[in-house]
mmCIF file with all atom_site columns, C-alpha atoms in Angstrom:
data_model
loop_
_atom_site.group_PDB
_atom_site.id
_atom_site.type_symbol
_atom_site.label_atom_id
_atom_site.label_alt_id
_atom_site.label_comp_id
_atom_site.label_asym_id
_atom_site.label_entity_id
_atom_site.label_seq_id
_atom_site.pdbx_PDB_ins_code
_atom_site.Cartn_x
_atom_site.Cartn_y
_atom_site.Cartn_z
_atom_site.occupancy
_atom_site.B_iso_or_equiv
_atom_site.pdbx_formal_charge
_atom_site.auth_seq_id
_atom_site.auth_comp_id
_atom_site.auth_asym_id
_atom_site.auth_atom_id
_atom_site.pdbx_PDB_model_num
ATOM 1   C CA . UNK U 1 1   ? -0.058  -0.084  0.006   1.00 82.00 ? 1   UNK U CA 1
ATOM 2   C CA . UNK U 1 2   ? 2.957   2.282   0.608   1.00 83.00 ? 2   UNK U CA 1
ATOM 3   C CA . UNK U 1 3   ? 3.818   2.160   -3.100  1.00 84.00 ? 3   UNK U CA 1
ATOM 4   C CA . UNK U 1 4   ? 0.107   2.684   -4.089  1.00 86.00 ? 4   UNK U CA 1
ATOM 5   C CA . UNK U 1 5   ? 0.087   5.846   -1.822  1.00 85.00 ? 5   UNK U CA 1
ATOM 6   C CA . UNK U 1 6   ? 2.974   7.236   -3.977  1.00 87.00 ? 6   UNK U CA 1
ATOM 7   C CA . UNK U 1 7   ? 1.138   7.256   -7.231  1.00 87.00 ? 7   UNK U CA 1
ATOM 8   C CA . UNK U 1 8   ? 1.220   10.374  -9.365  1.00 85.00 ? 8   UNK U CA 1
ATOM 9   C CA . UNK U 1 9   ? -2.178  9.821   -10.981 1.00 88.00 ? 9   UNK U CA 1
ATOM 10  C CA . UNK U 1 10  ? -3.698  12.095  -8.189  1.00 87.00 ? 10  UNK U CA 1
ATOM 11  C CA . UNK U 1 11  ? -2.565  14.904  -6.138  1.00 85.00 ? 11  UNK U CA 1
ATOM 12  C CA . UNK U 1 12  ? -4.852  13.982  -3.280  1.00 83.00 ? 12  UNK U CA 1
ATOM 13  C CA . UNK U 1 13  ? -3.064  12.118  -0.301  1.00 84.00 ? 13  UNK U CA 1
ATOM 14  C CA . UNK U 1 14  ? -4.013  8.487   -0.231  1.00 88.00 ? 14  UNK U CA 1
ATOM 15  C CA . UNK U 1 15  ? -4.259  7.008   3.341   1.00 84.00 ? 15  UNK U CA 1
ATOM 16  C CA . UNK U 1 16  ? -4.398  3.339   4.116   1.00 84.00 ? 16  UNK U CA 1
ATOM 17  C CA . UNK U 1 17  ? -8.249  3.242   4.119   1.00 83.00 ? 17  UNK U CA 1
ATOM 18  C CA . UNK U 1 18  ? -8.322  3.831   0.445   1.00 87.00 ? 18  UNK U CA 1
ATOM 19  C CA . UNK U 1 19  ? -8.434  0.478   -1.561  1.00 89.00 ? 19  UNK U CA 1
ATOM 20  C CA . UNK U 1 20  ? -8.489  2.188   -4.969  1.00 93.00 ? 20  UNK U CA 1
ATOM 21  C CA . UNK U 1 21  ? -9.966  5.145   -6.893  1.00 93.00 ? 21  UNK U CA 1
ATOM 22  C CA . UNK U 1 22  ? -11.216 6.057   -10.410 1.00 91.00 ? 22  UNK U CA 1
ATOM 23  C CA . UNK U 1 23  ? -9.441  9.165   -11.589 1.00 87.00 ? 23  UNK U CA 1
ATOM 24  C CA . UNK U 1 24  ? -12.216 11.454  -13.012 1.00 80.00 ? 24  UNK U CA 1
ATOM 25  C CA . UNK U 1 25  ? -10.638 13.342  -15.857 1.00 80.00 ? 25  UNK U CA 1
ATOM 26  C CA . UNK U 1 26  ? -9.062  10.473  -17.811 1.00 82.00 ? 26  UNK U CA 1
ATOM 27  C CA . UNK U 1 27  ? -11.449 7.884   -16.199 1.00 84.00 ? 27  UNK U CA 1
ATOM 28  C CA . UNK U 1 28  ? -8.500  5.693   -15.005 1.00 91.00 ? 28  UNK U CA 1
ATOM 29  C CA . UNK U 1 29  ? -8.762  3.114   -12.289 1.00 93.00 ? 29  UNK U CA 1
ATOM 30  C CA . UNK U 1 30  ? -5.936  2.881   -9.799  1.00 93.00 ? 30  UNK U CA 1
ATOM 31  C CA . UNK U 1 31  ? -5.744  0.062   -7.166  1.00 92.00 ? 31  UNK U CA 1
ATOM 32  C CA . UNK U 1 32  ? -3.132  -1.924  -5.437  1.00 91.00 ? 32  UNK U CA 1
ATOM 33  C CA . UNK U 1 33  ? -3.086  -5.621  -5.081  1.00 92.00 ? 33  UNK U CA 1
ATOM 34  C CA . UNK U 1 34  ? -2.432  -6.466  -1.452  1.00 89.00 ? 34  UNK U CA 1
ATOM 35  C CA . UNK U 1 35  ? -2.605  -10.317 -1.732  1.00 91.00 ? 35  UNK U CA 1
ATOM 36  C CA . UNK U 1 36  ? -6.259  -11.051 -1.186  1.00 94.00 ? 36  UNK U CA 1
ATOM 37  C CA . UNK U 1 37  ? -8.015  -11.928 -4.378  1.00 96.00 ? 37  UNK U CA 1
ATOM 38  C CA . UNK U 1 38  ? -11.494 -11.467 -2.913  1.00 94.00 ? 38  UNK U CA 1
ATOM 39  C CA . UNK U 1 39  ? -10.850 -8.009  -1.701  1.00 93.00 ? 39  UNK U CA 1
ATOM 40  C CA . UNK U 1 40  ? -9.114  -7.215  -4.890  1.00 95.00 ? 40  UNK U CA 1
ATOM 41  C CA . UNK U 1 41  ? -11.972 -8.479  -6.978  1.00 96.00 ? 41  UNK U CA 1
ATOM 42  C CA . UNK U 1 42  ? -14.488 -6.325  -4.829  1.00 95.00 ? 42  UNK U CA 1
ATOM 43  C CA . UNK U 1 43  ? -12.570 -3.143  -5.231  1.00 95.00 ? 43  UNK U CA 1
ATOM 44  C CA . UNK U 1 44  ? -12.022 -3.762  -9.033  1.00 96.00 ? 44  UNK U CA 1
ATOM 45  C CA . UNK U 1 45  ? -15.730 -4.173  -9.553  1.00 97.00 ? 45  UNK U CA 1
ATOM 46  C CA . UNK U 1 46  ? -16.448 -1.067  -7.445  1.00 96.00 ? 46  UNK U CA 1
ATOM 47  C CA . UNK U 1 47  ? -14.115 1.055   -9.433  1.00 96.00 ? 47  UNK U CA 1
ATOM 48  C CA . UNK U 1 48  ? -15.210 -0.439  -12.680 1.00 96.00 ? 48  UNK U CA 1
ATOM 49  C CA . UNK U 1 49  ? -18.815 0.737   -11.722 1.00 95.00 ? 49  UNK U CA 1
ATOM 50  C CA . UNK U 1 50  ? -17.556 4.248   -11.214 1.00 92.00 ? 50  UNK U CA 1
ATOM 51  C CA . UNK U 1 51  ? -15.832 4.182   -14.529 1.00 92.00 ? 51  UNK U CA 1
ATOM 52  C CA . UNK U 1 52  ? -18.927 3.055   -16.416 1.00 92.00 ? 52  UNK U CA 1
ATOM 53  C CA . UNK U 1 53  ? -21.250 5.494   -14.576 1.00 89.00 ? 53  UNK U CA 1
ATOM 54  C CA . UNK U 1 54  ? -18.906 8.393   -15.246 1.00 85.00 ? 54  UNK U CA 1
ATOM 55  C CA . UNK U 1 55  ? -18.830 7.501   -18.866 1.00 86.00 ? 55  UNK U CA 1
ATOM 56  C CA . UNK U 1 56  ? -22.576 7.125   -19.062 1.00 86.00 ? 56  UNK U CA 1
ATOM 57  C CA . UNK U 1 57  ? -23.291 10.371  -17.318 1.00 80.00 ? 57  UNK U CA 1
ATOM 58  C CA . UNK U 1 58  ? -20.469 12.640  -18.568 1.00 79.00 ? 58  UNK U CA 1
ATOM 59  C CA . UNK U 1 59  ? -18.665 10.857  -21.532 1.00 77.00 ? 59  UNK U CA 1
ATOM 60  C CA . UNK U 1 60  ? -15.525 12.649  -22.542 1.00 70.00 ? 60  UNK U CA 1
ATOM 61  C CA . UNK U 1 61  ? -16.735 15.949  -20.919 1.00 70.00 ? 61  UNK U CA 1
ATOM 62  C CA . UNK U 1 62  ? -14.843 15.867  -17.648 1.00 60.00 ? 62  UNK U CA 1
ATOM 63  C CA . UNK U 1 63  ? -15.735 19.635  -17.137 1.00 64.00 ? 63  UNK U CA 1
ATOM 64  C CA . UNK U 1 64  ? -19.447 18.544  -16.874 1.00 63.00 ? 64  UNK U CA 1
ATOM 65  C CA . UNK U 1 65  ? -18.542 16.392  -13.933 1.00 62.00 ? 65  UNK U CA 1
ATOM 66  C CA . UNK U 1 66  ? -17.030 19.135  -11.885 1.00 62.00 ? 66  UNK U CA 1
ATOM 67  C CA . UNK U 1 67  ? -19.915 21.614  -12.948 1.00 61.00 ? 67  UNK U CA 1
ATOM 68  C CA . UNK U 1 68  ? -23.449 21.964  -11.479 1.00 48.00 ? 68  UNK U CA 1
ATOM 69  C CA . UNK U 1 69  ? -24.450 18.723  -13.174 1.00 55.00 ? 69  UNK U CA 1
ATOM 70  C CA . UNK U 1 70  ? -22.430 16.579  -10.811 1.00 52.00 ? 70  UNK U CA 1
ATOM 71  C CA . UNK U 1 71  ? -23.832 18.227  -7.787  1.00 53.00 ? 71  UNK U CA 1
ATOM 72  C CA . UNK U 1 72  ? -27.272 16.835  -8.633  1.00 67.00 ? 72  UNK U CA 1
ATOM 73  C CA . UNK U 1 73  ? -26.108 13.351  -7.439  1.00 82.00 ? 73  UNK U CA 1
ATOM 74  C CA . UNK U 1 74  ? -25.246 12.897  -3.880  1.00 90.00 ? 74  UNK U CA 1
ATOM 75  C CA . UNK U 1 75  ? -22.153 10.857  -2.895  1.00 91.00 ? 75  UNK U CA 1
ATOM 76  C CA . UNK U 1 76  ? -24.465 8.079   -1.573  1.00 94.00 ? 76  UNK U CA 1
ATOM 77  C CA . UNK U 1 77  ? -25.660 7.448   -5.100  1.00 94.00 ? 77  UNK U CA 1
ATOM 78  C CA . UNK U 1 78  ? -22.215 7.067   -6.677  1.00 92.00 ? 78  UNK U CA 1
ATOM 79  C CA . UNK U 1 79  ? -20.585 5.097   -3.787  1.00 95.00 ? 79  UNK U CA 1
ATOM 80  C CA . UNK U 1 80  ? -23.771 3.044   -2.932  1.00 96.00 ? 80  UNK U CA 1
ATOM 81  C CA . UNK U 1 81  ? -24.188 2.050   -6.504  1.00 96.00 ? 81  UNK U CA 1
ATOM 82  C CA . UNK U 1 82  ? -20.621 0.970   -6.631  1.00 97.00 ? 82  UNK U CA 1
ATOM 83  C CA . UNK U 1 83  ? -20.963 -1.083  -3.464  1.00 97.00 ? 83  UNK U CA 1
ATOM 84  C CA . UNK U 1 84  ? -24.395 -2.494  -4.540  1.00 97.00 ? 84  UNK U CA 1
ATOM 85  C CA . UNK U 1 85  ? -23.131 -3.509  -7.894  1.00 96.00 ? 85  UNK U CA 1
ATOM 86  C CA . UNK U 1 86  ? -19.979 -5.083  -6.683  1.00 96.00 ? 86  UNK U CA 1
ATOM 87  C CA . UNK U 1 87  ? -21.346 -6.779  -3.353  1.00 94.00 ? 87  UNK U CA 1
ATOM 88  C CA . UNK U 1 88  ? -25.218 -6.843  -3.703  1.00 93.00 ? 88  UNK U CA 1
ATOM 89  C CA . UNK U 1 89  ? -26.602 -7.145  -0.365  1.00 94.00 ? 89  UNK U CA 1
ATOM 90  C CA . UNK U 1 90  ? -24.412 -8.349  2.574   1.00 93.00 ? 90  UNK U CA 1
ATOM 91  C CA . UNK U 1 91  ? -25.209 -8.843  6.316   1.00 95.00 ? 91  UNK U CA 1
ATOM 92  C CA . UNK U 1 92  ? -22.433 -6.580  7.499   1.00 94.00 ? 92  UNK U CA 1
ATOM 93  C CA . UNK U 1 93  ? -23.667 -3.665  5.663   1.00 95.00 ? 93  UNK U CA 1
ATOM 94  C CA . UNK U 1 94  ? -27.238 -4.228  6.794   1.00 95.00 ? 94  UNK U CA 1
ATOM 95  C CA . UNK U 1 95  ? -26.071 -4.563  10.485  1.00 95.00 ? 95  UNK U CA 1
ATOM 96  C CA . UNK U 1 96  ? -24.073 -1.340  10.036  1.00 94.00 ? 96  UNK U CA 1
ATOM 97  C CA . UNK U 1 97  ? -27.170 0.522   8.887   1.00 95.00 ? 97  UNK U CA 1
ATOM 98  C CA . UNK U 1 98  ? -29.498 -0.962  11.460  1.00 94.00 ? 98  UNK U CA 1
ATOM 99  C CA . UNK U 1 99  ? -27.040 0.307   14.137  1.00 94.00 ? 99  UNK U CA 1
ATOM 100 C CA . UNK U 1 100 ? -26.766 3.746   12.411  1.00 93.00 ? 100 UNK U CA 1
ATOM 101 C CA . UNK U 1 101 ? -30.552 4.059   12.344  1.00 93.00 ? 101 UNK U CA 1
ATOM 102 C CA . UNK U 1 102 ? -30.976 2.756   15.876  1.00 91.00 ? 102 UNK U CA 1
ATOM 103 C CA . UNK U 1 103 ? -28.615 5.261   17.255  1.00 92.00 ? 103 UNK U CA 1
ATOM 104 C CA . UNK U 1 104 ? -30.055 8.068   15.158  1.00 87.00 ? 104 UNK U CA 1
ATOM 105 C CA . UNK U 1 105 ? -27.032 9.073   13.048  1.00 86.00 ? 105 UNK U CA 1
ATOM 106 C CA . UNK U 1 106 ? -28.433 8.371   9.694   1.00 88.00 ? 106 UNK U CA 1
ATOM 107 C CA . UNK U 1 107 ? -30.908 10.722  7.804   1.00 85.00 ? 107 UNK U CA 1
ATOM 108 C CA . UNK U 1 108 ? -33.136 9.980   4.882   1.00 86.00 ? 108 UNK U CA 1
ATOM 109 C CA . UNK U 1 109 ? -31.372 9.704   1.510   1.00 89.00 ? 109 UNK U CA 1
ATOM 110 C CA . UNK U 1 110 ? -32.686 13.018  0.376   1.00 85.00 ? 110 UNK U CA 1
ATOM 111 C CA . UNK U 1 111 ? -29.509 14.761  1.121   1.00 79.00 ? 111 UNK U CA 1
ATOM 112 C CA . UNK U 1 112 ? -26.198 12.996  1.554   1.00 80.00 ? 112 UNK U CA 1
ATOM 113 C CA . UNK U 1 113 ? -24.778 10.568  4.037   1.00 83.00 ? 113 UNK U CA 1
ATOM 114 C CA . UNK U 1 114 ? -21.281 11.367  5.239   1.00 79.00 ? 114 UNK U CA 1
ATOM 115 C CA . UNK U 1 115 ? -18.169 9.252   5.133   1.00 85.00 ? 115 UNK U CA 1
ATOM 116 C CA . UNK U 1 116 ? -18.703 5.485   5.305   1.00 89.00 ? 116 UNK U CA 1
ATOM 117 C CA . UNK U 1 117 ? -22.466 5.958   5.426   1.00 93.00 ? 117 UNK U CA 1
ATOM 118 C CA . UNK U 1 118 ? -22.319 7.031   1.836   1.00 93.00 ? 118 UNK U CA 1
ATOM 119 C CA . UNK U 1 119 ? -21.071 3.525   0.848   1.00 94.00 ? 119 UNK U CA 1
ATOM 120 C CA . UNK U 1 120 ? -23.145 1.386   3.137   1.00 95.00 ? 120 UNK U CA 1
ATOM 121 C CA . UNK U 1 121 ? -26.159 3.540   3.296   1.00 95.00 ? 121 UNK U CA 1
ATOM 122 C CA . UNK U 1 122 ? -26.337 3.856   -0.491  1.00 96.00 ? 122 UNK U CA 1
ATOM 123 C CA . UNK U 1 123 ? -25.719 0.191   -0.846  1.00 97.00 ? 123 UNK U CA 1
ATOM 124 C CA . UNK U 1 124 ? -28.621 -0.910  1.483   1.00 97.00 ? 124 UNK U CA 1
ATOM 125 C CA . UNK U 1 125 ? -30.963 1.786   0.137   1.00 97.00 ? 125 UNK U CA 1
ATOM 126 C CA . UNK U 1 126 ? -30.491 0.604   -3.347  1.00 97.00 ? 126 UNK U CA 1
ATOM 127 C CA . UNK U 1 127 ? -31.062 -3.018  -2.330  1.00 98.00 ? 127 UNK U CA 1
ATOM 128 C CA . UNK U 1 128 ? -34.226 -1.787  -0.735  1.00 98.00 ? 128 UNK U CA 1
ATOM 129 C CA . UNK U 1 129 ? -35.350 -0.186  -3.878  1.00 97.00 ? 129 UNK U CA 1
ATOM 130 C CA . UNK U 1 130 ? -34.769 -3.386  -5.999  1.00 97.00 ? 130 UNK U CA 1
ATOM 131 C CA . UNK U 1 131 ? -36.649 -5.473  -3.339  1.00 97.00 ? 131 UNK U CA 1
ATOM 132 C CA . UNK U 1 132 ? -39.577 -3.145  -2.823  1.00 97.00 ? 132 UNK U CA 1
ATOM 133 C CA . UNK U 1 133 ? -40.117 -1.644  -6.213  1.00 97.00 ? 133 UNK U CA 1
ATOM 134 C CA . UNK U 1 134 ? -38.979 -4.661  -8.338  1.00 96.00 ? 134 UNK U CA 1
ATOM 135 C CA . UNK U 1 135 ? -35.870 -6.174  -9.683  1.00 96.00 ? 135 UNK U CA 1
ATOM 136 C CA . UNK U 1 136 ? -34.248 -3.832  -12.104 1.00 96.00 ? 136 UNK U CA 1
ATOM 137 C CA . UNK U 1 137 ? -35.374 -0.733  -10.372 1.00 98.00 ? 137 UNK U CA 1
ATOM 138 C CA . UNK U 1 138 ? -31.825 0.503   -9.701  1.00 97.00 ? 138 UNK U CA 1
ATOM 139 C CA . UNK U 1 139 ? -30.862 0.009   -13.407 1.00 96.00 ? 139 UNK U CA 1
ATOM 140 C CA . UNK U 1 140 ? -34.025 2.055   -14.452 1.00 97.00 ? 140 UNK U CA 1
ATOM 141 C CA . UNK U 1 141 ? -33.101 4.686   -11.994 1.00 97.00 ? 141 UNK U CA 1
ATOM 142 C CA . UNK U 1 142 ? -29.609 5.075   -13.378 1.00 95.00 ? 142 UNK U CA 1
ATOM 143 C CA . UNK U 1 143 ? -31.017 5.406   -16.886 1.00 94.00 ? 143 UNK U CA 1
ATOM 144 C CA . UNK U 1 144 ? -33.481 7.945   -15.812 1.00 95.00 ? 144 UNK U CA 1
ATOM 145 C CA . UNK U 1 145 ? -30.703 9.916   -14.072 1.00 92.00 ? 145 UNK U CA 1
ATOM 146 C CA . UNK U 1 146 ? -28.752 9.945   -17.220 1.00 90.00 ? 146 UNK U CA 1
ATOM 147 C CA . UNK U 1 147 ? -31.803 11.364  -19.115 1.00 92.00 ? 147 UNK U CA 1
ATOM 148 C CA . UNK U 1 148 ? -33.018 13.882  -16.484 1.00 91.00 ? 148 UNK U CA 1
ATOM 149 C CA . UNK U 1 149 ? -29.892 14.883  -14.697 1.00 88.00 ? 149 UNK U CA 1
ATOM 150 C CA . UNK U 1 150 ? -32.041 15.221  -11.632 1.00 91.00 ? 150 UNK U CA 1
ATOM 151 C CA . UNK U 1 151 ? -32.263 12.556  -8.899  1.00 93.00 ? 151 UNK U CA 1
ATOM 152 C CA . UNK U 1 152 ? -35.564 13.367  -7.403  1.00 94.00 ? 152 UNK U CA 1
ATOM 153 C CA . UNK U 1 153 ? -37.257 13.483  -10.884 1.00 96.00 ? 153 UNK U CA 1
ATOM 154 C CA . UNK U 1 154 ? -35.640 10.453  -11.873 1.00 96.00 ? 154 UNK U CA 1
ATOM 155 C CA . UNK U 1 155 ? -36.655 8.741   -8.691  1.00 96.00 ? 155 UNK U CA 1
ATOM 156 C CA . UNK U 1 156 ? -40.337 9.771   -9.138  1.00 97.00 ? 156 UNK U CA 1
ATOM 157 C CA . UNK U 1 157 ? -40.329 8.789   -12.716 1.00 97.00 ? 157 UNK U CA 1
ATOM 158 C CA . UNK U 1 158 ? -39.161 5.179   -11.927 1.00 97.00 ? 158 UNK U CA 1
ATOM 159 C CA . UNK U 1 159 ? -40.809 4.544   -8.675  1.00 97.00 ? 159 UNK U CA 1
ATOM 160 C CA . UNK U 1 160 ? -43.929 6.760   -8.732  1.00 97.00 ? 160 UNK U CA 1
ATOM 161 C CA . UNK U 1 161 ? -42.865 7.642   -5.199  1.00 96.00 ? 161 UNK U CA 1
ATOM 162 C CA . UNK U 1 162 ? -40.893 10.731  -3.881  1.00 97.00 ? 162 UNK U CA 1
ATOM 163 C CA . UNK U 1 163 ? -37.439 10.098  -2.683  1.00 96.00 ? 163 UNK U CA 1
ATOM 164 C CA . UNK U 1 164 ? -38.589 11.497  0.591   1.00 95.00 ? 164 UNK U CA 1
ATOM 165 C CA . UNK U 1 165 ? -41.340 8.999   1.133   1.00 96.00 ? 165 UNK U CA 1
ATOM 166 C CA . UNK U 1 166 ? -39.212 6.033   0.089   1.00 97.00 ? 166 UNK U CA 1
ATOM 167 C CA . UNK U 1 167 ? -36.404 7.231   2.401   1.00 95.00 ? 167 UNK U CA 1
ATOM 168 C CA . UNK U 1 168 ? -38.774 7.334   5.412   1.00 95.00 ? 168 UNK U CA 1
ATOM 169 C CA . UNK U 1 169 ? -40.250 3.821   4.623   1.00 96.00 ? 169 UNK U CA 1
ATOM 170 C CA . UNK U 1 170 ? -36.623 2.661   4.374   1.00 95.00 ? 170 UNK U CA 1
ATOM 171 C CA . UNK U 1 171 ? -35.659 4.130   7.673   1.00 93.00 ? 171 UNK U CA 1
ATOM 172 C CA . UNK U 1 172 ? -38.781 2.771   9.369   1.00 93.00 ? 172 UNK U CA 1
ATOM 173 C CA . UNK U 1 173 ? -37.965 -0.692  8.041   1.00 94.00 ? 173 UNK U CA 1
ATOM 174 C CA . UNK U 1 174 ? -34.414 -0.465  9.282   1.00 92.00 ? 174 UNK U CA 1
ATOM 175 C CA . UNK U 1 175 ? -35.700 0.524   12.824  1.00 90.00 ? 175 UNK U CA 1
#
């Protein structure tokens, strides 16, 4: 990991908690192999999802990514989608979110989850959508996001429910 931290692909400092990243402007994936094939495969799939989604949403226009268009999609959408596509549902993430909900430090997905919650909260919320609104809902939501460039509108279009209402149902279910 020490060698990975010395990459010149990004100027941002890479601490040991970072297992890989997808560089925005050239859409490059950078990740170390630390000896565990299961972890490597998960991080590779996670970063590949970012690369595909960046290409779908912004194509070769990296400037659009850092403009107002990118701000329409909270971090939980990006990281949650990458976790959900690479892991699906997993017990550890579910327990993490049940704990976060029980102790009151998670909000509805109308805004943004901070830090690790963006990964696990987004993952479990997207699993909830596929389970409650039907398999393929997350895929349809991503397509609608590409078309509308607006998460609440895309969510309403796909689920016929507001993001706020679905978020409250999800939190009640976790409680």
